[in-house]
Structure formats: structure tokens, C-alpha cells
Short mmCIF file of C-alpha atoms in Angstrom, two decimals:
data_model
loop_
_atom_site.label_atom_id
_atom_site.label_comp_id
_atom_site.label_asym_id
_atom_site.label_seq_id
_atom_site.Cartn_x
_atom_site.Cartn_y
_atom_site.Cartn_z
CA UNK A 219 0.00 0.00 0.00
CA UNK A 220 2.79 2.63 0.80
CA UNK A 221 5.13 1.44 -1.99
CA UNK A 222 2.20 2.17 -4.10
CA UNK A 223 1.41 5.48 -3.04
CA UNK A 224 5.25 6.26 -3.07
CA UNK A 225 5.23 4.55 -6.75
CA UNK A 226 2.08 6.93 -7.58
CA UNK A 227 3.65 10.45 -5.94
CA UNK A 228 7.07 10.08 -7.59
CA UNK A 229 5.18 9.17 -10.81
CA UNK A 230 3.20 12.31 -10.19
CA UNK A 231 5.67 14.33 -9.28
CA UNK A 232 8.87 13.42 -12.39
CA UNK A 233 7.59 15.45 -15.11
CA UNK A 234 7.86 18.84 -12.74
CA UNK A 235 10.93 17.69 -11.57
CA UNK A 236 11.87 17.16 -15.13
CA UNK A 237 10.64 20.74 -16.50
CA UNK A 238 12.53 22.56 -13.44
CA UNK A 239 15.62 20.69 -14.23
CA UNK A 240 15.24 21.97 -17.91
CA UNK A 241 14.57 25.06 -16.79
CA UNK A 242 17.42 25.75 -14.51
CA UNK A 243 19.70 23.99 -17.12
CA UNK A 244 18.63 26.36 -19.06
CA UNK A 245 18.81 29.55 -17.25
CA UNK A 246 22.35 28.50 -16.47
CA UNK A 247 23.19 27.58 -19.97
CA UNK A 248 22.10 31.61 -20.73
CA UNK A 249 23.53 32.76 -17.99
CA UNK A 250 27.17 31.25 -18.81
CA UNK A 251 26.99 32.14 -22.05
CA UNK A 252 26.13 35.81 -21.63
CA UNK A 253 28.90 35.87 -19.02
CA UNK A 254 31.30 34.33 -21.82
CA UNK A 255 30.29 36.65 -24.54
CA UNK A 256 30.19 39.35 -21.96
CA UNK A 257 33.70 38.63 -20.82
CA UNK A 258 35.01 38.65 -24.06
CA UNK A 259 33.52 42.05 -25.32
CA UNK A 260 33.82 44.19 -21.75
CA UNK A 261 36.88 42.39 -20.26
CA UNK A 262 39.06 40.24 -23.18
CA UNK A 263 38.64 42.31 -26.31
CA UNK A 264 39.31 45.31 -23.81
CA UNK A 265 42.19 44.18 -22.27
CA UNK A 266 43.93 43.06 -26.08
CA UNK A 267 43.21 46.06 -26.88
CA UNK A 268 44.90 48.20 -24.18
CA UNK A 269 47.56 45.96 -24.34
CA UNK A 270 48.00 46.83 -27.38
CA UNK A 271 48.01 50.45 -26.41
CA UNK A 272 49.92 50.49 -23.25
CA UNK A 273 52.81 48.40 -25.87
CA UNK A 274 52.76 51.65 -28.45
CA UNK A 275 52.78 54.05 -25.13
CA UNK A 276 55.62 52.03 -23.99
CA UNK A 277 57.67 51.94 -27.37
CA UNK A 278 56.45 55.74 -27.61
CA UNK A 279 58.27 56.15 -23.57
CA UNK A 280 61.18 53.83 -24.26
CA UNK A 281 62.47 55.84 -26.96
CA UNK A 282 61.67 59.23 -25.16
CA UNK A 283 63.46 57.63 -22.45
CA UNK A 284 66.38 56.56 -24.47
CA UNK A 285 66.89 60.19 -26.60
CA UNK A 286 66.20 61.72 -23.26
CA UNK A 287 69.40 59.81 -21.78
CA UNK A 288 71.23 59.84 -24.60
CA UNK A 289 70.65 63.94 -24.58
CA UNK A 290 71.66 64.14 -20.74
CA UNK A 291 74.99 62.12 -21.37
CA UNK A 292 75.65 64.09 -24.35
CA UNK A 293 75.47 67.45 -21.98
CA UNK A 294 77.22 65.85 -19.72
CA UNK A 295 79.84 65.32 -21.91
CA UNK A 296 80.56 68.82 -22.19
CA UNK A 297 81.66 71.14 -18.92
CA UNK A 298 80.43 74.74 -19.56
CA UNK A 299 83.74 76.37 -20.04
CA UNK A 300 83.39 73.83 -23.30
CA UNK A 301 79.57 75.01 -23.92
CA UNK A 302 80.78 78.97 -23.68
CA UNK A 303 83.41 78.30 -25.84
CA UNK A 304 81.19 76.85 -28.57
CA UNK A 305 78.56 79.39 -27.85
CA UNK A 306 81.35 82.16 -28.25
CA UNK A 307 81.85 80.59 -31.48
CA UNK A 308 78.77 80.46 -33.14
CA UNK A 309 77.90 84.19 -32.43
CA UNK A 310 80.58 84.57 -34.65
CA UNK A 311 78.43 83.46 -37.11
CA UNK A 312 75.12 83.79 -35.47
CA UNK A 313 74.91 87.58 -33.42
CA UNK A 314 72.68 88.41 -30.70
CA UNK A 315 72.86 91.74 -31.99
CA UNK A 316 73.86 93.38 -35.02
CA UNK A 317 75.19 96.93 -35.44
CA UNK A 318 74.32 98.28 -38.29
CA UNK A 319 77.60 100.76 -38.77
CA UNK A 320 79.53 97.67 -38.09
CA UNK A 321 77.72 95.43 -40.71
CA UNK A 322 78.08 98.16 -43.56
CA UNK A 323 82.17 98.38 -42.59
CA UNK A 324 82.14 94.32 -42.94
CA UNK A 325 80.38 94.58 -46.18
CA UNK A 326 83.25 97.12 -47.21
CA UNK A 327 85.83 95.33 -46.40
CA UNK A 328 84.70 92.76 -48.07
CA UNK A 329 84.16 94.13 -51.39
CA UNK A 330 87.46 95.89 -51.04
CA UNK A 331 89.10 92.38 -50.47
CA UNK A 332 87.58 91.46 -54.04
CA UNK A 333 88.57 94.60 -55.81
CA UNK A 334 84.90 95.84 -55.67
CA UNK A 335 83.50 99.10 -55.44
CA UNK A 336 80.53 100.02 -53.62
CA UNK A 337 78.09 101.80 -55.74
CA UNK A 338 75.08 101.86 -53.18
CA UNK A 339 74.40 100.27 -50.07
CA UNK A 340 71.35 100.67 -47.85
CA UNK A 341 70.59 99.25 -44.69
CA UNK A 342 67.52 99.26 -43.32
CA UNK A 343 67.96 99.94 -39.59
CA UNK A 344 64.29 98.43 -38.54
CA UNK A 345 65.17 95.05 -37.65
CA UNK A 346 62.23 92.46 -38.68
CA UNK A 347 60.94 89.67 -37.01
CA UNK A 348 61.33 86.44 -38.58
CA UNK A 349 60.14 83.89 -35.29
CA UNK A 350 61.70 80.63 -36.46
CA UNK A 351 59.11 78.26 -34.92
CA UNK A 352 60.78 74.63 -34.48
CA UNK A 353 58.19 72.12 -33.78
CA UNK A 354 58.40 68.38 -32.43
CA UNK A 355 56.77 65.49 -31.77
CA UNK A 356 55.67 66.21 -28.44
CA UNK A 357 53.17 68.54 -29.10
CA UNK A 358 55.22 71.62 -27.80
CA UNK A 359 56.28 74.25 -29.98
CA UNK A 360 59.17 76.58 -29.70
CA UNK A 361 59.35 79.95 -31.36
CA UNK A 362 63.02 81.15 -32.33
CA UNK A 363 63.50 84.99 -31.68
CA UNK A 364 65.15 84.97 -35.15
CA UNK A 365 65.43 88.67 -36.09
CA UNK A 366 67.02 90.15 -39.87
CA UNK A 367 68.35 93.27 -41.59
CA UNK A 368 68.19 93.92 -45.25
CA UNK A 369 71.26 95.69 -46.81
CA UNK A 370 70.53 95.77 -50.85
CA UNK A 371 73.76 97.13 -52.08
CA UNK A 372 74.82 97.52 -55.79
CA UNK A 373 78.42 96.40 -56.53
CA UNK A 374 80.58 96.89 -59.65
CA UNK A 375 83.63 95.41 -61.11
CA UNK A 376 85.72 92.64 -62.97
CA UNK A 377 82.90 89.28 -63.10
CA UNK A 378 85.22 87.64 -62.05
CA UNK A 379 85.75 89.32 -59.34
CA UNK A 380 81.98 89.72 -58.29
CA UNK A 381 81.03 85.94 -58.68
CA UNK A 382 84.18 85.01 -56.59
CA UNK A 383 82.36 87.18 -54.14
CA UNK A 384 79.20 85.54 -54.43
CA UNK A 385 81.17 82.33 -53.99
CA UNK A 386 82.59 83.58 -50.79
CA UNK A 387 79.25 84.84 -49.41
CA UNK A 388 77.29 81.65 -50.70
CA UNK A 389 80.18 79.14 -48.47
CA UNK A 390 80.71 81.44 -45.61
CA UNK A 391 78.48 79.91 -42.69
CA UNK A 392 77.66 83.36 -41.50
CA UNK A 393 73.50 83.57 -41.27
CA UNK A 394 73.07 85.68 -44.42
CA UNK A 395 70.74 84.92 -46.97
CA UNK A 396 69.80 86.39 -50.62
CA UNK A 397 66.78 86.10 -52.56
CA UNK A 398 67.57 87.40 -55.73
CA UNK A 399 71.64 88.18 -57.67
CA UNK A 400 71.59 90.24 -60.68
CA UNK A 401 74.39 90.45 -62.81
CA UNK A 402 74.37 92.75 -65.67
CA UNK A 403 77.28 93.74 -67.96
CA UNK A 404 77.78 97.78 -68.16
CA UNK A 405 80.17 98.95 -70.81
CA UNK A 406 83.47 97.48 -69.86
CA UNK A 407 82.57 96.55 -65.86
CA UNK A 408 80.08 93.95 -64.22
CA UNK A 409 76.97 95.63 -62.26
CA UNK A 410 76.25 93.08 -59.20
CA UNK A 411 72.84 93.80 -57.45
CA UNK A 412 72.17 91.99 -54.10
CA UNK A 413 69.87 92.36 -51.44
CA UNK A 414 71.73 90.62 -48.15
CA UNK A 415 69.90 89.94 -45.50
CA UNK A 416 71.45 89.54 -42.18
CA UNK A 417 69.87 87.66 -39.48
CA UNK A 418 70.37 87.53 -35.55
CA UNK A 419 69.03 86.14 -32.66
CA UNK A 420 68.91 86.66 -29.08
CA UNK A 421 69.79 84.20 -26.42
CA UNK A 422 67.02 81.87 -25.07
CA UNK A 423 66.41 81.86 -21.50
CA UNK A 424 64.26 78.92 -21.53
CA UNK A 425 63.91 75.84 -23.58
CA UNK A 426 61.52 73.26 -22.41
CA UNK A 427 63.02 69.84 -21.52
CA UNK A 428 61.92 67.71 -24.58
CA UNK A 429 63.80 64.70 -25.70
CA UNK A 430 62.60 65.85 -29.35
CA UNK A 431 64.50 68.74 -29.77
CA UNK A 432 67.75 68.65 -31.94
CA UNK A 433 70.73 67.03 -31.53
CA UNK A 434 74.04 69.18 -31.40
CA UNK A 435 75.19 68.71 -35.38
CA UNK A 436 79.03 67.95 -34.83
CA UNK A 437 79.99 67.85 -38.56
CA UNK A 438 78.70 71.30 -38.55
CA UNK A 439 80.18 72.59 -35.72
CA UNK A 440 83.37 71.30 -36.78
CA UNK A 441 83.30 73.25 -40.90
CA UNK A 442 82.21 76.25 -38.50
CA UNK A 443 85.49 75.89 -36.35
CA UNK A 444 87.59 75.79 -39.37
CA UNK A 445 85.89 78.29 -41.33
CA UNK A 446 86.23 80.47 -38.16
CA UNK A 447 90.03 79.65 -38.02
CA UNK A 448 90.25 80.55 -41.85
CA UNK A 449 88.63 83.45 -40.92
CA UNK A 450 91.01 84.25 -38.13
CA UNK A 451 94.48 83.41 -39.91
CA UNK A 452 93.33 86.00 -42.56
CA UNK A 453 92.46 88.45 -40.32
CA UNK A 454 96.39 87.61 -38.99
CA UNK A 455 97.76 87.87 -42.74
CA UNK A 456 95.89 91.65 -43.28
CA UNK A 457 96.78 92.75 -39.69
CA UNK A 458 100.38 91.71 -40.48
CA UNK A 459 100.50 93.33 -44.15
CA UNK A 460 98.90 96.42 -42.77
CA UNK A 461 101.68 96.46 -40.08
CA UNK A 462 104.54 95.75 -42.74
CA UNK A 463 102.80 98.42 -44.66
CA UNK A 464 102.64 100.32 -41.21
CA UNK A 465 106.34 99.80 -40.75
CA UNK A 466 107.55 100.24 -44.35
CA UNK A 467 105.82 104.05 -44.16
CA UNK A 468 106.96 104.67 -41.02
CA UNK A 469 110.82 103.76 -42.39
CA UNK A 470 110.75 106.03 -45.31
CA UNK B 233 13.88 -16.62 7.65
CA UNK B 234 16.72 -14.56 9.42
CA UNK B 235 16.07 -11.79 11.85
CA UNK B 236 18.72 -10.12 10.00
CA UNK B 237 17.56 -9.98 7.30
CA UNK B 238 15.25 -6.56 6.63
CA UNK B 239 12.60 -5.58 4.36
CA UNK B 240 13.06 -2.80 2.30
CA UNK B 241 10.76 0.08 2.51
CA UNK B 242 12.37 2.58 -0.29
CA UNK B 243 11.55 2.14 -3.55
CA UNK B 244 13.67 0.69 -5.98
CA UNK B 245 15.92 3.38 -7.78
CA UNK B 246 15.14 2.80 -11.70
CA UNK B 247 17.87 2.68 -14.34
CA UNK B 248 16.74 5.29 -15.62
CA UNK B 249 16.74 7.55 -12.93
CA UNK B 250 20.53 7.17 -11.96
CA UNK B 251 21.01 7.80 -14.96
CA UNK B 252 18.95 11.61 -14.88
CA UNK B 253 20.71 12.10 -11.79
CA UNK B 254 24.41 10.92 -12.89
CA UNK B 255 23.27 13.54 -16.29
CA UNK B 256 22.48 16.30 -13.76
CA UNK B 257 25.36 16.04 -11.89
CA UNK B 258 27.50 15.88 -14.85
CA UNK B 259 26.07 19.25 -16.26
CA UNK B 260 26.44 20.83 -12.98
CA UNK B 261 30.61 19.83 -13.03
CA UNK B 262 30.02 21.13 -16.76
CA UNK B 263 29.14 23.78 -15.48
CA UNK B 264 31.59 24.82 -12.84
CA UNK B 265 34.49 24.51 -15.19
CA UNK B 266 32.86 26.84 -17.75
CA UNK B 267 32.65 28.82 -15.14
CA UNK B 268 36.34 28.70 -13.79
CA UNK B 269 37.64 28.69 -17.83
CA UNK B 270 35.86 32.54 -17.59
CA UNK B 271 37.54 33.40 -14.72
CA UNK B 272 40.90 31.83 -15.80
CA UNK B 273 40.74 33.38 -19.81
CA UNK B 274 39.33 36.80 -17.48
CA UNK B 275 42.72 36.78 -15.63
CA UNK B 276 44.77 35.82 -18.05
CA UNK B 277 43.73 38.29 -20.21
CA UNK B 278 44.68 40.90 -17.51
CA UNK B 279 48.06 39.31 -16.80
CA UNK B 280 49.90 41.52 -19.75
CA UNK B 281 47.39 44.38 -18.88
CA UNK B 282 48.99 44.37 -15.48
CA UNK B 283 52.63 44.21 -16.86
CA UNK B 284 52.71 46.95 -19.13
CA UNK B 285 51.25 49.13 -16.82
CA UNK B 286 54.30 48.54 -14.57
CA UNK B 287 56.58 48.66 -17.37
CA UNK B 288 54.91 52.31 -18.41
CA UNK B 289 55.60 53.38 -14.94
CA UNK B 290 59.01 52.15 -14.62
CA UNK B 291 59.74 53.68 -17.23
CA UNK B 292 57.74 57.07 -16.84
CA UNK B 293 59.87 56.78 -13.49
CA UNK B 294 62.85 56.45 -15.20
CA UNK B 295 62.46 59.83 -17.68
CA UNK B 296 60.91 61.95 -14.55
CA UNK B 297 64.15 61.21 -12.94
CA UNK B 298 66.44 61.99 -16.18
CA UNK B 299 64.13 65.29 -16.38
CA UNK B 300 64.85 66.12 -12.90
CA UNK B 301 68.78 65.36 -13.55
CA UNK B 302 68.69 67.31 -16.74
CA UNK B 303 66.56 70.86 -14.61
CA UNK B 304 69.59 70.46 -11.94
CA UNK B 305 71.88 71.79 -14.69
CA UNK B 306 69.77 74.14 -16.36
CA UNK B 307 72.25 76.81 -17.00
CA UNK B 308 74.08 74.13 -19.43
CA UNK B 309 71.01 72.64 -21.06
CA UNK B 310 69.88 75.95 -22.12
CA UNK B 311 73.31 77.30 -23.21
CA UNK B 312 73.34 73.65 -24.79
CA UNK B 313 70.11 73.78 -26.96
CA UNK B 314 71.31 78.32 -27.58
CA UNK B 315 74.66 76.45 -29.69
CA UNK B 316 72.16 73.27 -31.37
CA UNK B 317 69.45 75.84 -32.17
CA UNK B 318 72.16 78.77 -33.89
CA UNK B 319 73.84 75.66 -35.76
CA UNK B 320 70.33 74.64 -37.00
CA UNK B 321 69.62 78.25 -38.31
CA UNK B 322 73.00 78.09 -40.02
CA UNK B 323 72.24 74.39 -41.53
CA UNK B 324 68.91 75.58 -42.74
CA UNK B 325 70.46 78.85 -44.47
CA UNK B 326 73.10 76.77 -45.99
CA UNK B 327 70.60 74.16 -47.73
CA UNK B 328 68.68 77.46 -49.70
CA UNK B 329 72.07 78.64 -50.94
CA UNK B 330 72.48 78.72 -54.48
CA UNK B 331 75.85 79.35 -56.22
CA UNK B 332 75.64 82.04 -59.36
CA UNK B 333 78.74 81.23 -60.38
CA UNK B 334 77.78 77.47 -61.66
CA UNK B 335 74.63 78.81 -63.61
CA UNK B 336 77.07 81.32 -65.44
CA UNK B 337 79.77 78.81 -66.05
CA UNK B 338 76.66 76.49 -67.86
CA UNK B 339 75.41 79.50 -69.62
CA UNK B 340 79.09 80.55 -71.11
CA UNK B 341 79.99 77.61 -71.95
CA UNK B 342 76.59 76.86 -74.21
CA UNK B 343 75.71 80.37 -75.35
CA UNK B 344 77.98 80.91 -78.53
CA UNK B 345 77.56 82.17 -80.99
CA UNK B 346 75.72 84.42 -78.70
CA UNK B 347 76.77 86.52 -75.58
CA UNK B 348 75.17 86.53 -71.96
CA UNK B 349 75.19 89.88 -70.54
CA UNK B 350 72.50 90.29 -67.77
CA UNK B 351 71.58 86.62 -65.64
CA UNK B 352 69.43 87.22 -62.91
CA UNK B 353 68.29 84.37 -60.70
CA UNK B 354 65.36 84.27 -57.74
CA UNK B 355 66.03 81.44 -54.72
CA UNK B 356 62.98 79.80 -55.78
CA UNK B 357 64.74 78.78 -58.69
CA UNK B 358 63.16 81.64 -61.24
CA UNK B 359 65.80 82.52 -63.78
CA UNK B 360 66.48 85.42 -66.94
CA UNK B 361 68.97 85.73 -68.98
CA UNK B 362 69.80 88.42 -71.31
CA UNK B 363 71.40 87.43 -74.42
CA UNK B 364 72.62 89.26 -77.84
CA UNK B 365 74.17 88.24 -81.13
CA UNK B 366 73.61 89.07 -84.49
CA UNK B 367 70.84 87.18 -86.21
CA UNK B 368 67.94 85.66 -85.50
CA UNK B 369 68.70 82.17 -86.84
CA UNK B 370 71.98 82.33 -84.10
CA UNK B 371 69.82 83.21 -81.24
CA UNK B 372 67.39 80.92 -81.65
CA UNK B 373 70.38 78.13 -82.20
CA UNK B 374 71.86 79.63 -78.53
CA UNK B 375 68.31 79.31 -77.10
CA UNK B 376 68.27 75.18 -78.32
CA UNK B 377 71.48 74.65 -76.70
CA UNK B 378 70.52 76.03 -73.94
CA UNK B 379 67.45 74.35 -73.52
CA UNK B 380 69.63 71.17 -74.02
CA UNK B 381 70.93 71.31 -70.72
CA UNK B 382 67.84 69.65 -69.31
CA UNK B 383 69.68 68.82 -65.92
CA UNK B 384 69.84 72.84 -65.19
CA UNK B 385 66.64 74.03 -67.08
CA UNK B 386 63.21 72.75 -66.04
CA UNK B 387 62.08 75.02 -68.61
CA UNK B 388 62.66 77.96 -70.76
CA UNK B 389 60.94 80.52 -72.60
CA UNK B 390 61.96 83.46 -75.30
CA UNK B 391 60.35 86.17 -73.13
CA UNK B 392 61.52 89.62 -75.65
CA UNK B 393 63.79 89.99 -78.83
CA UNK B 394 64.24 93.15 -81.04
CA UNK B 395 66.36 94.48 -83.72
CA UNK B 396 68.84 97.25 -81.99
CA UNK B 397 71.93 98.89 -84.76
CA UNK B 398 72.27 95.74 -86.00
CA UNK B 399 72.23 93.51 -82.98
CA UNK B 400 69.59 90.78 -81.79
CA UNK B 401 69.06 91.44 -77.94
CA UNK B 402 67.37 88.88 -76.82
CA UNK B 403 65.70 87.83 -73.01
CA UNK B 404 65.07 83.42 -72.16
CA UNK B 405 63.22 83.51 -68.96
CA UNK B 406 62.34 79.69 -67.41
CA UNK B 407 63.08 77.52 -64.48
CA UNK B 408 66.49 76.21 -63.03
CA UNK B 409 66.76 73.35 -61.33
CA UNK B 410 68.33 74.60 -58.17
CA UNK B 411 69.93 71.42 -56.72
CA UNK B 412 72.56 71.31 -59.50
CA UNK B 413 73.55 74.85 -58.56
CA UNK B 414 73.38 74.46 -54.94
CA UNK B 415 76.18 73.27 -52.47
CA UNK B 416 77.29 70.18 -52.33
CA UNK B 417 79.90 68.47 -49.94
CA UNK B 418 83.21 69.47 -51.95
CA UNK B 419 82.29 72.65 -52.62
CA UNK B 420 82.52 74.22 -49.09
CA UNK B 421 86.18 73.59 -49.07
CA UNK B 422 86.49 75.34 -52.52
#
């Protein structure tokens, strides 16, 4: 009698059983597979991706990092007796200031050291701003104080003579620049035409730390340091003629 | 009949029904290790997360502390970057430099039977010559052999001729190409 009943309830009672099994089999089924599709598009495709990311960011660092170091042992390298030095030198070529008496005596001399005459020369005393703006990969952005003065001056003599001129302006590392050279022929004598411009800059009192910024250019420096001793053994050779010459006078 | 022997009140345990429970149970294990592959592809996935965001502050560390060296000695990083940023102006200035002399030298040397006697030439490569001979049929051969030299002259043009006391004056206006005229390594030593 009670197996019977038992036999009846559990027969009665299976196919609910059954349904909440398939239910909850179910439900979990769902529920693990919206967690796995979750997972991979709010926490796996994520996470590749910044990966990804944080690899460029630290390639990006790394070699930040490494021109950054390189950059600190390179100043290192130098004491700053060494730096004035090579700051002394490229004013030479470079001014912070130019005087404009001074630069129309240069200009002179150098003509007269061609066998040119001056037939005009103006300079134009308002100096222009010409803000060199150097830019770099770090999103900073620094202007140069770069300043000019124009001196058009009209030359005349042998052609010769005036393009070896040009040739020594045009290979001098001094910061002068020309836009446009005439040369016309007049009767028997060359007419040269020129309008130099002389530019100038003051010093920089600050210069953000970026690894980005140029490198010191050491082939340069070096054609500056022996155009600058070129420059200074014939500044030597006149002095001396002009003292023989001196002394010669002075003897008669 | 033994006392020992007792009678069994539970119901017998079908086949069938092990085998729904054995199922059930199975699924459930199923389960959990779906469940623990999540959590173990979810930290995984983190693992490199986690490194490279150590590595990124190692090494943004690392350049705060090479800044930080680099601002103790400002007075030489500044007077540094016043030398790099004169020799940069110079480098620039040096690249846009054009030599007259070379043009010339092309021009003599192709001109006859006519004679250059005005050249005038613009940095951004513009160019005029003034020419004169003494007929038209010798200019005009003077103009092809100038236009010849296609390395030096991208193009040009007769821009004016006339007919002056028996002379042909004559104007060729064009384009140079500026990077055969330019500097070049062995020239600054010339």
C-alpha cells in the first residue's frame, strides 16, 4: 500500500521535476553564455586592446626615455667652459645683436678684399621679425627669436671678381641669406645687385626639456670651427700686411 | 527466515533515474568549469594588462628622474640647446644657398655664338637671362642649346627679342633646377 502510493507520488511528481531541471539547465546555460560573450567584449577584447596600447605608449616612452638619456649624457659630456666656448663661437656666425655701422664696414671690407667698389648700399635699420618656430613630436612648440636686416647694395667690377664674391658669401656659414643676384654687364665693368639679408638672434632663457629637440650637429660645428680659423688666420695675414705696410711708411 | 535480514521500505531506484541524476550532476561539473575557464581566460587576459602598466611606470619613473637630472643643470642645457638651435639656423640657411657662379659657367659655356650679358636668378629657382648676337637664326640656335641642358633648365621661354643697330638682344626667362647649382659636400672647401 505505501510502496504504491510512493510509486504513484514520484510518478506524479517526475515530469515537474523534469521541466525545473530543464529550466534551470537552461537559465544556467544563458547565464554562462552571456557571461562568456560578456567577458570577451567588456573584459578580453578590452584588455587586447589596451595591451596593445599600453605596448605603443611604452615603445612611444622607451624611446623618449632613451633620446632623453642619450641627450643628458651628451650634456654631460661637455663642462660649460666647453659650452661657452662653442657658444662664443657660433655668435661669430650667429649675433645676438647686429650693429648696423659695423655690418656696412664688414660689407666694405669685403668688397674691397675682391677689388669691388661700392656703388650703393642701404641698410635698413628696422630690424624684422622672422620667429623661427621649431616644432616636435611632443606637441610643444618653440618659437626662435630669429630677427634680420636687409642691406641691398649695388656692386661693380671685374665678373670675375663679383662671382668670386658671391662664392665667398654663398660658403661662408655666416647667417646671411639672398633672394635674388643680378648680374648685368655695363660697358666694360660687371653691375652686381644683391639684397643681403642679415639675421640675428637673441639668447634663449628657456627651452623646455623635450627629448625631441635637436641634436648638437658635430659635422657642422666642426666646418664652422675651421671656417672660423680661416677666418682668423686671414684676419692675422691683413693685420700683419697692414703692419709691414705700417712699418715700411713709417721707415721712409 | 533470518532476523537479520530486513525488508526494504524505499523504492527501488530505476535505471533510468541514476542515470537523470548521474546527467544532472555531470552538467552541474560542466558547469563549474565553464565557469572557472571565464575566470581563468578573465585573468589571463589581464596578466599583460597588469605588466605593461608597470613597465609604463618604470619607465615614466625612469624619464621623470632623467628630467629632474637634466633641470639640476639648467644653466648648461639651455646654453646647450642656444649652440644646437644657432647651428640649426646656419644648416637651414646653408641648404637654400644657391651658387651664381655654376649657372654662369653652364650659360658661357653653351651660349655661342651668342653673348650673356645680364643673368638674374630668384632662390625659388626663377631665372632670366639676357642674351645678344647678331641674327635671328643664331639666337634661336643659342636658345636650343641652352634648352639642351635639361639637368639645369626645367624650362625655358623666349620672353623679348628686337632688332637694336644691328644687334639681336634677346631675353630666355624659365626655371632652373636649383639642386645642381646648390652646395654640395666638396664645394665648401672650394
Amino acid at each position: 500500500m505505501t510502496r504504491h502510493t510512493q510509486n504513484k507520488k514520484s510518478k506524479k511528481f517526475t515530469p515537474k521535476k523534469d521541466k525545473l531541471h530543464a529550466i534551470l539547465e537552461s537559465i544556467a546555460t544563458l547565464t554562462l553564455s552571456l557571461l562568456s560573450i560578456a567577458s570577451i567584449f567588456f573584459f578580453i577584447i578590452p584588455n587586447i586592446n589596451q595591451t596593445f596600447e599600453l605596448k605603443k605608449d611604452i615603445d612611444k616612452l622607451t624611446q623618449e626615455v632613451t633620446a632623453l638619456n642619450k641627450k643628458l649624457d651628451e650634456i654631460n659630456s661637455y663642462s660649460i667652459e666647453d659650452l661657452n666656448t662653442l657658444y662664443e663661437k657660433t655668435l661669430q656666425f650667429i649675433p645676438e645683436n647686429i650693429n648696423v655701422g659695423s655690418m656696412g664696414a664688414s660689407i666694405n671690407q669685403m668688397a674691397t678684399n675682391s677689388n669691388l667698389e661700392i656703388q650703393r648700399l642701404t641698410l635698413k635699420e628696422e630690424p624684422q621679425n622672422r620667429n623661427l618656430k621649431l616644432q616636435n613630436s611632443i606637441k610643444t612648440s618653440l618659437v626662435l627669436p630669429l630677427k634680420s636686416i636687409t642691406a641691398p647694395f649695388i656692386m661693380l667690377g671685374q665678373k670675375q671678381d663679383l662671382l668670386q664674391f658671391l662664392d665667398t658669401l654663398t660658403n661662408s656659414l655666416e647667417a646671411r641669406e639672398f633672394d635674388t643676384v643680378q648680374l648685368i654687364h655695363i660697358e666694360d665693368k660687371w653691375m652686381l645687385k644683391l639684397e643681403l639679408t642679415h639675421l640675428y638672434m637673441s639668447y634663449i632663457k628657456e627651452v623646455p626639456i623635450s627629448s625631441t629637440l635637436p641634436n648638437l650637429n658635430k659635422s657642422l660645428l666642426s666646418r664652422l670651427e675651421e671656417q672660423l680659423e680661416t677666418m682668423n688666420n686671414q684676419n692675422t695675414e691683413n693685420t700683419s700686411i697692414k703692419q709691414t705696410a705700417k712699418t715700411a711708411s713709417n721707415k721712409e | 527466515m533470518s532476523i537479520y535480514k530486513g525488508v526494504n521500505l524505499l523504492p527501488k531506484v530505476k535505471t533510468k533515474e541514476i542515470k537523470k541524476y548521474s546527467s544532472i550532476t555531470k552538467k552541474m561539473v560542466l558547469y563549474l568549469f565553464w565557469l572557472l575557464i571565464i575566470i581563468i581566460v578573465n585573468v589571463i587576459s589581464y596578466i599583460p594588462v597588469s605588466l605593461e602598466k608597470v613597465q609604463l611606470l618604470n619607465l615614466d619613473k625612469r624619464r621623470k628622474q632623467i628630467i629632474a637630472d637634466l633641470q639640476q643643470d639648467q644653466k648648461k642645457y639651455i646654453l646647450y640647446h642656444n649652440i644646437v638651435f644657432r647651428l640649426q639656423i646656419i644648416e637651414n640657411l646653408q641648404k637654400s644657398r644657391f651658387y651664381l657662379s655654376k649657372l654662369v659657367d653652364v650659360v658661357d659655356n653653351t651660349v655661342y655664338p651668342s653673348v650673356a650679358g645680364q643673368y638674374t636668378i630668384h632662390k625659388d629657382g626663377t631665372v632670366s637671362i639676357g642674351l645678344s648676337t647678331d641674327t635671328f637664326t643664331k639666337a634661336s640656335i643659342s636658345w636650343h642649346k641652352l634648352l639642351t641642358q635639361k639637368q639645369v633648365f626645367k624650362t625655358l621661354n623666349l620672353s623679348s627679342f628686337s632688332n637694336q643697330n644691328e644687334k639681336i638682344p634677346f631675353i630666355l626667362k624659365g626655371q632652373i633646377n636649383l639642386d645642381t647649382i646648390k652646395q654640395d659636400d666638396t664645394t665648401h672647401t672650394k
